PDB file of C-alpha atoms in Angstrom:
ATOM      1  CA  UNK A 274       1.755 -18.941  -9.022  1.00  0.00           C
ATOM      2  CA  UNK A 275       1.372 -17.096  -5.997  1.00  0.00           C
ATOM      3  CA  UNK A 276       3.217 -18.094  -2.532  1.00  0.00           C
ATOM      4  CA  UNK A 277       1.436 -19.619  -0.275  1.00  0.00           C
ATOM      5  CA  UNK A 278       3.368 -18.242   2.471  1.00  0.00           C
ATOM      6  CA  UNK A 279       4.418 -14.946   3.897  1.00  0.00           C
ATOM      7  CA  UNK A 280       7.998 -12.848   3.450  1.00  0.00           C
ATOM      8  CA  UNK A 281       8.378 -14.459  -0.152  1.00  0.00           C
ATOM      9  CA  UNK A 282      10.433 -12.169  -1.277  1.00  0.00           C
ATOM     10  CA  UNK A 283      13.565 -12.868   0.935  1.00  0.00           C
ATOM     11  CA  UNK A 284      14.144 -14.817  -2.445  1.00  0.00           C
ATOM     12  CA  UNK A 285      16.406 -12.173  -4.176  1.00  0.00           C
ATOM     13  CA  UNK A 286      15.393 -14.370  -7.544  1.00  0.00           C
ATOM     14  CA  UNK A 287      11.765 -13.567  -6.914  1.00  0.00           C
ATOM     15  CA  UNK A 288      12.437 -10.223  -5.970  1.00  0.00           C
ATOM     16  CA  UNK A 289      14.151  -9.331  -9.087  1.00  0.00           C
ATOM     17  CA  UNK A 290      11.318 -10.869 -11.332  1.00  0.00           C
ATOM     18  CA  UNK A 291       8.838  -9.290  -9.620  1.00  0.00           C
ATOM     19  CA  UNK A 292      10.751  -6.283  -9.596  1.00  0.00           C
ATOM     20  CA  UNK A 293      10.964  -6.947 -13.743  1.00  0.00           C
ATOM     21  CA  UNK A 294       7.491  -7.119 -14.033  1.00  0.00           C
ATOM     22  CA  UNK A 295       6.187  -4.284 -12.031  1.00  0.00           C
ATOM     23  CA  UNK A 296       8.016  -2.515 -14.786  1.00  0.00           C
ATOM     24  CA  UNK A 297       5.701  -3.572 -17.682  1.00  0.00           C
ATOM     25  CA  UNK A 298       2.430  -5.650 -16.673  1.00  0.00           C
ATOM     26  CA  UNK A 299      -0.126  -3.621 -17.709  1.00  0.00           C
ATOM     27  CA  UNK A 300      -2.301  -3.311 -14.959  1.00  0.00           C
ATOM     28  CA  UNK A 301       0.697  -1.276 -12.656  1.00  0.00           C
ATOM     29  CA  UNK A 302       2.323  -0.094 -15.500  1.00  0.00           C
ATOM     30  CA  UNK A 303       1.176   3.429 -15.336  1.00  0.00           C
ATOM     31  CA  UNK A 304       0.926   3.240 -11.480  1.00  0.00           C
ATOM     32  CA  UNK A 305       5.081   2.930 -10.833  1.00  0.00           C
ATOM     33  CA  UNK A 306       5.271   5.666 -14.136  1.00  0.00           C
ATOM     34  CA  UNK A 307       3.837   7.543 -11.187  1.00  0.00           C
ATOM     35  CA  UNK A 308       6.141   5.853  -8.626  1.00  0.00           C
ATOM     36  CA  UNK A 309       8.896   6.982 -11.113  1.00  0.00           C
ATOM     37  CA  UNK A 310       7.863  10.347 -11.104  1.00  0.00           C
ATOM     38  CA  UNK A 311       7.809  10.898  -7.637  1.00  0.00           C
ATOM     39  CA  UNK A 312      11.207   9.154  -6.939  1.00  0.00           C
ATOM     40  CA  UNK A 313      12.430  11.780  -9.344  1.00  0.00           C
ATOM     41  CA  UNK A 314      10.838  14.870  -7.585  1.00  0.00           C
ATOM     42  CA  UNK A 315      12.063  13.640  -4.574  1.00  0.00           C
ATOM     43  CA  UNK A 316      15.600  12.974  -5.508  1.00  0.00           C
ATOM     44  CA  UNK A 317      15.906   9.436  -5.728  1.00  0.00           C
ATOM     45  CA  UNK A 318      15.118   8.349  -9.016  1.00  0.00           C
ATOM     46  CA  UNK A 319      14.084   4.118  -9.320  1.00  0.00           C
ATOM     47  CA  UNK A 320      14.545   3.503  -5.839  1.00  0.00           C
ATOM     48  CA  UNK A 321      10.843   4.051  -4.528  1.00  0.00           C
ATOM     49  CA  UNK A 322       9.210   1.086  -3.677  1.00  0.00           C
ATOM     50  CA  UNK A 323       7.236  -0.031  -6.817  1.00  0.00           C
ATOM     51  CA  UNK A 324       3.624  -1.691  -6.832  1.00  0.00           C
ATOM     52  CA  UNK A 325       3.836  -5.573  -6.718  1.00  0.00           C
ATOM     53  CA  UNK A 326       2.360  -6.653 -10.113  1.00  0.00           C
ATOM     54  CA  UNK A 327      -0.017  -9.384  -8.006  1.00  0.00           C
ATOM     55  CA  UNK A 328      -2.136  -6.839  -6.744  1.00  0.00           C
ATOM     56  CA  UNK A 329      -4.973  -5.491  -8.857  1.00  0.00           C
ATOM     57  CA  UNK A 330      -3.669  -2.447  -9.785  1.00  0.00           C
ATOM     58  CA  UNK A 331      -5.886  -0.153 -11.697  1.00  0.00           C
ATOM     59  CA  UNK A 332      -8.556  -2.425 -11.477  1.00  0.00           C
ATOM     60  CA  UNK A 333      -8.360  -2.744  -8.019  1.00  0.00           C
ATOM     61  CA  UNK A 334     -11.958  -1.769  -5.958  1.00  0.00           C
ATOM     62  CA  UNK A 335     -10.052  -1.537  -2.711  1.00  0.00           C
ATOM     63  CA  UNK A 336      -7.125   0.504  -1.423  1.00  0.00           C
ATOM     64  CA  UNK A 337      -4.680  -0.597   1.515  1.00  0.00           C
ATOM     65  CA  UNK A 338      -3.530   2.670   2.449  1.00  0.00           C
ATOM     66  CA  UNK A 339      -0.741   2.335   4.704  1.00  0.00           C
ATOM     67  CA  UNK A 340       2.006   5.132   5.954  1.00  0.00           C
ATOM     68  CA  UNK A 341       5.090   5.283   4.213  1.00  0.00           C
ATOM     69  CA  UNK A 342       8.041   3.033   2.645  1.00  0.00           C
ATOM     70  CA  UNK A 343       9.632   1.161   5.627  1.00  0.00           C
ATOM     71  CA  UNK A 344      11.058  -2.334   6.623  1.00  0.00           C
ATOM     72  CA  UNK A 345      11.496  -3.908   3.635  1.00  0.00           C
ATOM     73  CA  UNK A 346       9.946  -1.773   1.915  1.00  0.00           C
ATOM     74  CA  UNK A 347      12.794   1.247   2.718  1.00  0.00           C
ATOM     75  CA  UNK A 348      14.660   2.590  -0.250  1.00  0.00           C
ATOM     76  CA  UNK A 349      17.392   2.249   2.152  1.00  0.00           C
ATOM     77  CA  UNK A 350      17.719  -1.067   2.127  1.00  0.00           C
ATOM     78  CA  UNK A 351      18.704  -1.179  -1.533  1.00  0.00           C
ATOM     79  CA  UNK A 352      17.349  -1.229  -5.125  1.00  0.00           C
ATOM     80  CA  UNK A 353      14.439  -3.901  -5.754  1.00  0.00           C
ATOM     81  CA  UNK A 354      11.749  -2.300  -3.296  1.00  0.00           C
ATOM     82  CA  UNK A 355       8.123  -3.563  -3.620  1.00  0.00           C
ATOM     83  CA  UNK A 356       4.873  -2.613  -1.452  1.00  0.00           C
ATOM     84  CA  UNK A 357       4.088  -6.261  -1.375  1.00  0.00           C
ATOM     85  CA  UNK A 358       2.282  -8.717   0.754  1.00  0.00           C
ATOM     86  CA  UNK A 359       5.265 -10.875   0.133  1.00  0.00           C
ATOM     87  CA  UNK A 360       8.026  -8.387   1.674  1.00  0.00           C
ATOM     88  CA  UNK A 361      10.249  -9.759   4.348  1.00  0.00           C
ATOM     89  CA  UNK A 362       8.344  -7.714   7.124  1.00  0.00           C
ATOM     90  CA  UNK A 363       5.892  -7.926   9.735  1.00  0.00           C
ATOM     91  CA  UNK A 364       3.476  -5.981   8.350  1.00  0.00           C
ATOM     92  CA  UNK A 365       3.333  -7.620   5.303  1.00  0.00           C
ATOM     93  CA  UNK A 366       3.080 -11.024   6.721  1.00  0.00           C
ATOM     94  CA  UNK A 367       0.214  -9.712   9.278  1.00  0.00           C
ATOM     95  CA  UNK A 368      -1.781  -8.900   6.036  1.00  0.00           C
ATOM     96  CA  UNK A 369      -0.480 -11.951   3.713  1.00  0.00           C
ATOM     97  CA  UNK A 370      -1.862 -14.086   7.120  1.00  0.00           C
ATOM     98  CA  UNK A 371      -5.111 -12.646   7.409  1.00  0.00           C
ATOM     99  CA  UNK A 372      -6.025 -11.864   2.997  1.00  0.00           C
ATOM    100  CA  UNK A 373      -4.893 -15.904   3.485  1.00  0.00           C
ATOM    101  CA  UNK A 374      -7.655 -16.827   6.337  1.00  0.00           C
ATOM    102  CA  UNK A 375     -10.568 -14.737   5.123  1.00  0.00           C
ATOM    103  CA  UNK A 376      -9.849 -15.873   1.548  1.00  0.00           C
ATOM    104  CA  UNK A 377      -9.347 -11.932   0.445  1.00  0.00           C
ATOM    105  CA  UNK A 378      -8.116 -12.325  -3.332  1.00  0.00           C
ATOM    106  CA  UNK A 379      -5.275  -9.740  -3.714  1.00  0.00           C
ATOM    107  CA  UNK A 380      -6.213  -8.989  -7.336  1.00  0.00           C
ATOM    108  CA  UNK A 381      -8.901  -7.263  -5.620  1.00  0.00           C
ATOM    109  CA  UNK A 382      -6.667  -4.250  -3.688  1.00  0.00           C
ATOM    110  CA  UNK A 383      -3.766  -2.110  -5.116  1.00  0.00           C
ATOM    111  CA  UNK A 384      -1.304  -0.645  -1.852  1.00  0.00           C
ATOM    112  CA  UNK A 385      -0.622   2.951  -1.983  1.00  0.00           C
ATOM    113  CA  UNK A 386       1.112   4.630   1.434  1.00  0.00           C
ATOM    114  CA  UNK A 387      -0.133   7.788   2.167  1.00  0.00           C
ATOM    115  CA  UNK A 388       3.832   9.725   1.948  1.00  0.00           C
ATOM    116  CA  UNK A 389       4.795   7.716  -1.017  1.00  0.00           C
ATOM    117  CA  UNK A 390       8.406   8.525  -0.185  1.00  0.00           C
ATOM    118  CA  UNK A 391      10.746   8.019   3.061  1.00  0.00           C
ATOM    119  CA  UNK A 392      10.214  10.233   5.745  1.00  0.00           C
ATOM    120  CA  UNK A 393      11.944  12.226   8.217  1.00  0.00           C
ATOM    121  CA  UNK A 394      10.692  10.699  11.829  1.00  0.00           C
ATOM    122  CA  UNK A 395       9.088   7.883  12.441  1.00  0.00           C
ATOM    123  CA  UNK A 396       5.426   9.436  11.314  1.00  0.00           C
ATOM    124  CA  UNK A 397       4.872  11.918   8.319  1.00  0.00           C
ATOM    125  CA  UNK A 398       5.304  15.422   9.160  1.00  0.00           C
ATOM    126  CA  UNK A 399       2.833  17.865   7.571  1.00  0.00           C
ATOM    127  CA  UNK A 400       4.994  18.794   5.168  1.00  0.00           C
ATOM    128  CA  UNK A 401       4.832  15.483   3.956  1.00  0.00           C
ATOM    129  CA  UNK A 402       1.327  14.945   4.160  1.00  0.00           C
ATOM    130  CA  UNK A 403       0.877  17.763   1.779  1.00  0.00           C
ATOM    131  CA  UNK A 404       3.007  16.153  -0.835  1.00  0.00           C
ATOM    132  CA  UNK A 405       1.816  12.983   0.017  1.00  0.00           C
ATOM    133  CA  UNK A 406      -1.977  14.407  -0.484  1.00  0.00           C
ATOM    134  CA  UNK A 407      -0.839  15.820  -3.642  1.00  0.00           C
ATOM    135  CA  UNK A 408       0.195  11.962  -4.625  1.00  0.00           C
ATOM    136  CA  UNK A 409      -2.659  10.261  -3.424  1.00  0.00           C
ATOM    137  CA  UNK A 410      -4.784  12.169  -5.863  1.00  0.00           C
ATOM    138  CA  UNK A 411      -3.000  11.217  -9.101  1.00  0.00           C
ATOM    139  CA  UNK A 412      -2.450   7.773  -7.803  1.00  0.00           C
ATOM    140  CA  UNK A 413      -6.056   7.828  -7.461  1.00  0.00           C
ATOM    141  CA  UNK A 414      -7.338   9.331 -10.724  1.00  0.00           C
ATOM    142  CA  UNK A 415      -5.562   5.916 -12.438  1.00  0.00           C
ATOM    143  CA  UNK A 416      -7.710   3.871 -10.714  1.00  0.00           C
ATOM    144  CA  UNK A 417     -10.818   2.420 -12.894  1.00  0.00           C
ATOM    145  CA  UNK A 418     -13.035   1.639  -9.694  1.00  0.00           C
ATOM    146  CA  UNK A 419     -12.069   1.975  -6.828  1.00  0.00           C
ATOM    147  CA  UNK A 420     -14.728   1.490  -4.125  1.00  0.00           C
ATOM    148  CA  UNK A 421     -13.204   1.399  -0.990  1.00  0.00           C
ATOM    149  CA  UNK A 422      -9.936   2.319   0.915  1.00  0.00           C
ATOM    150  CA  UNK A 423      -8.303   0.800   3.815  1.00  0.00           C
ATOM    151  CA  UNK A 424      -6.843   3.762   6.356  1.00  0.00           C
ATOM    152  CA  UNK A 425      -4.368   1.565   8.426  1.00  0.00           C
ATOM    153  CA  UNK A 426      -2.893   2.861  11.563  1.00  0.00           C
ATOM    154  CA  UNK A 427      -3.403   6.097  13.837  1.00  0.00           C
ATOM    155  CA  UNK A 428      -1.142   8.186  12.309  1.00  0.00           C
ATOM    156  CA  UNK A 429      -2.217   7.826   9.048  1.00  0.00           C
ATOM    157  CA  UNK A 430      -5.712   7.962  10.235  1.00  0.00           C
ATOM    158  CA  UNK A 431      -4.658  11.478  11.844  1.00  0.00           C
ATOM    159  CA  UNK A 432      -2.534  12.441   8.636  1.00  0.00           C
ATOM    160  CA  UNK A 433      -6.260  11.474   6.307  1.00  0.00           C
ATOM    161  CA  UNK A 434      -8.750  13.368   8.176  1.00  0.00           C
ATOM    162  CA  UNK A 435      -5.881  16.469   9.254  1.00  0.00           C
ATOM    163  CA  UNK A 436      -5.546  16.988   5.314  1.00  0.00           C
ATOM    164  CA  UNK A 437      -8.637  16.199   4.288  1.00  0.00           C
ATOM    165  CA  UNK A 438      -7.953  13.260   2.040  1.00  0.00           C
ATOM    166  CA  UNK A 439     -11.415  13.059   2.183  1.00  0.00           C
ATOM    167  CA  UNK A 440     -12.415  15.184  -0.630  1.00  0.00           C
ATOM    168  CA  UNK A 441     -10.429  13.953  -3.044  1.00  0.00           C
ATOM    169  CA  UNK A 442     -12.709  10.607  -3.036  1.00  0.00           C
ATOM    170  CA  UNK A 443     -15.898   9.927  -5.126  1.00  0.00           C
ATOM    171  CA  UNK A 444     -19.217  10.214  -3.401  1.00  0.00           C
ATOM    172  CA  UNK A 445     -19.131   6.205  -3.953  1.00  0.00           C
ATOM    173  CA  UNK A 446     -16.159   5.036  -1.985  1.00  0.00           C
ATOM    174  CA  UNK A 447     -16.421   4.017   1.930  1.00  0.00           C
ATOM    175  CA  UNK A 448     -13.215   5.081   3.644  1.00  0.00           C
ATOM    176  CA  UNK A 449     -12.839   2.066   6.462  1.00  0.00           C
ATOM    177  CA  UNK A 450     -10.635   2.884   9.655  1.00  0.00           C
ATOM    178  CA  UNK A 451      -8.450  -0.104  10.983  1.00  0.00           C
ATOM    179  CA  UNK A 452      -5.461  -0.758  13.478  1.00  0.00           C
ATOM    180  CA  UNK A 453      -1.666  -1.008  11.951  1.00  0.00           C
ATOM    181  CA  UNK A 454      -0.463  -3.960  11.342  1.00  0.00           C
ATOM    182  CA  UNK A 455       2.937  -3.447  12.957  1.00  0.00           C
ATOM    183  CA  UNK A 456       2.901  -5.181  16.179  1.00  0.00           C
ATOM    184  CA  UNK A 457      -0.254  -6.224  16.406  1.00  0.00           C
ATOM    185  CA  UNK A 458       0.244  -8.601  18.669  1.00  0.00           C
ATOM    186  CA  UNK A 459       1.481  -6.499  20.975  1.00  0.00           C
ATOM    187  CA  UNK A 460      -2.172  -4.998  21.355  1.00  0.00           C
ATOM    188  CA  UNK A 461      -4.745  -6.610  22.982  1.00  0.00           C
ATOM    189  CA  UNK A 462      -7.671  -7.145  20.593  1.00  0.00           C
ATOM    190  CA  UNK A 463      -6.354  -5.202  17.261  1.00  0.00           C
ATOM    191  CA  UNK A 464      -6.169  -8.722  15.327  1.00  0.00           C
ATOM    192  CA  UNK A 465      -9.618  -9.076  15.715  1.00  0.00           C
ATOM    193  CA  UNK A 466     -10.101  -5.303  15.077  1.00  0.00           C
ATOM    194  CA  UNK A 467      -7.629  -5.576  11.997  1.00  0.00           C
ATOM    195  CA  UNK A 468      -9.445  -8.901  10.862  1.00  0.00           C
ATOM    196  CA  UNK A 469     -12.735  -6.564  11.109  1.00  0.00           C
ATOM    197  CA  UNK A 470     -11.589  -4.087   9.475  1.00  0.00           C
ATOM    198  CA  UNK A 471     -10.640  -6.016   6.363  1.00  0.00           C
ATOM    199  CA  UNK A 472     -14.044  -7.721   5.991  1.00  0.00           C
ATOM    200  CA  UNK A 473     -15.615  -4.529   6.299  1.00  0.00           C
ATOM    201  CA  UNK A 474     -13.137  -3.061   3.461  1.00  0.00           C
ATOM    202  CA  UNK A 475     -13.665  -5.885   1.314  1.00  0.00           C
ATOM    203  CA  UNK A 476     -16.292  -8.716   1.694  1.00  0.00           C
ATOM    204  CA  UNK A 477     -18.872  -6.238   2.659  1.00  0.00           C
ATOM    205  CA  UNK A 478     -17.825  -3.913  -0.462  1.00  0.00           C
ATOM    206  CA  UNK A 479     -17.875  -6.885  -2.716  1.00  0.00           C
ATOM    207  CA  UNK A 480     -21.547  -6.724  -4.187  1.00  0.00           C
ATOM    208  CA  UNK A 481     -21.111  -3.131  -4.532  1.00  0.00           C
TER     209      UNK A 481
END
């Protein structure tokens, strides 16, 4: 059963299942074997955030690309990291607000950030990018069909078209622009462009 509200997984019980399962349900299974991987090339091994096993997965049509593993998300913080909409931050509860308004199934998206791994300011570095373009493709080439992706936030936006994540995409998936979810409310008007963005990604891909 699913949580009806946001930052779920301040429950270190449901944390640790989830955590369990990300491990072996089938449709991320080969997804955090790639998680794995990377953690390992980048020097610390099973403590990249893994894919929460509620999203799709590899059967996911639509990607929610967002910029790399912080808040609660942040190796940092200690063993048990998920990209989640149920992580005890307030990006994830932005998103788990909104999928929850406009009825947006999560078995529908998988999250991927764009540098899979922490980085060293606040915003990727082109170093980074270029590993994180590197990652983007595998993660992408276990995906059974994906349609659309999600670019969230201006410096990932900048990072996507500066590397040319572009053309690692089939000639059938829309690549939708949309406003970070961190501090949102902050901004005038970028709920509304976020909650835009999101139908765009998703109810307008859905007969696709």
């Amino acid at each position: 059963m699913l949580p009806t509200s946001p930052r779920a997984l301040r429950d270190p019980e449901l944390r640790r299942r989830r955590v369990d399962e990300a491990k072996t349900v089938e449709s991320v299974l080969e997804l955090n074997r790639l998680v794995w991987r990377i953690s390992r090339r980048e020097r610390c091994e099973d403590r990249l955030p893994y894919l929460d096993p509620t999203y799709g997965g590899v059967n996911a049509d639509v990607i929610v690309l967002l910029k790399a593993p912080q808040a609660d998300a942040d190796p940092r913080r200690g063993e048990g990291r998920l990209i989640s909409l149920d992580n005890d931050d307030d990006v994830a509860a932005v998103l788990f607000d909104l999928f929850a308004e406009l009825g947006i199934d999560r078995s529908r998206c998988v999250g991927w950030n764009i540098c899979p791994y922490p980085t060293v300011g606040f915003d990727p570095n082109s170093d980074e990018l270029s590993r994180g373009r590197g990652d983007f493709d595998a993660f992408l080439r276990l995906l059974t069909r994906p349609k659309a992706i999600l670019v969230l936030g201006s410096a990932v936006r900048r990072g996507w078209l500066d590397h040319s994540f572009d053309e690692l995409l089939g000639s059938e998936m829309r690549v939708v622009f949309g406003p970070s979810p961190y501090g949102i409310d902050r901004r005038r008007g970028a709920r509304a462009s976020l909650r835009e963005s999101l139908l765009d990604a998703f109810e307008r891909n859905a007969d696709r």
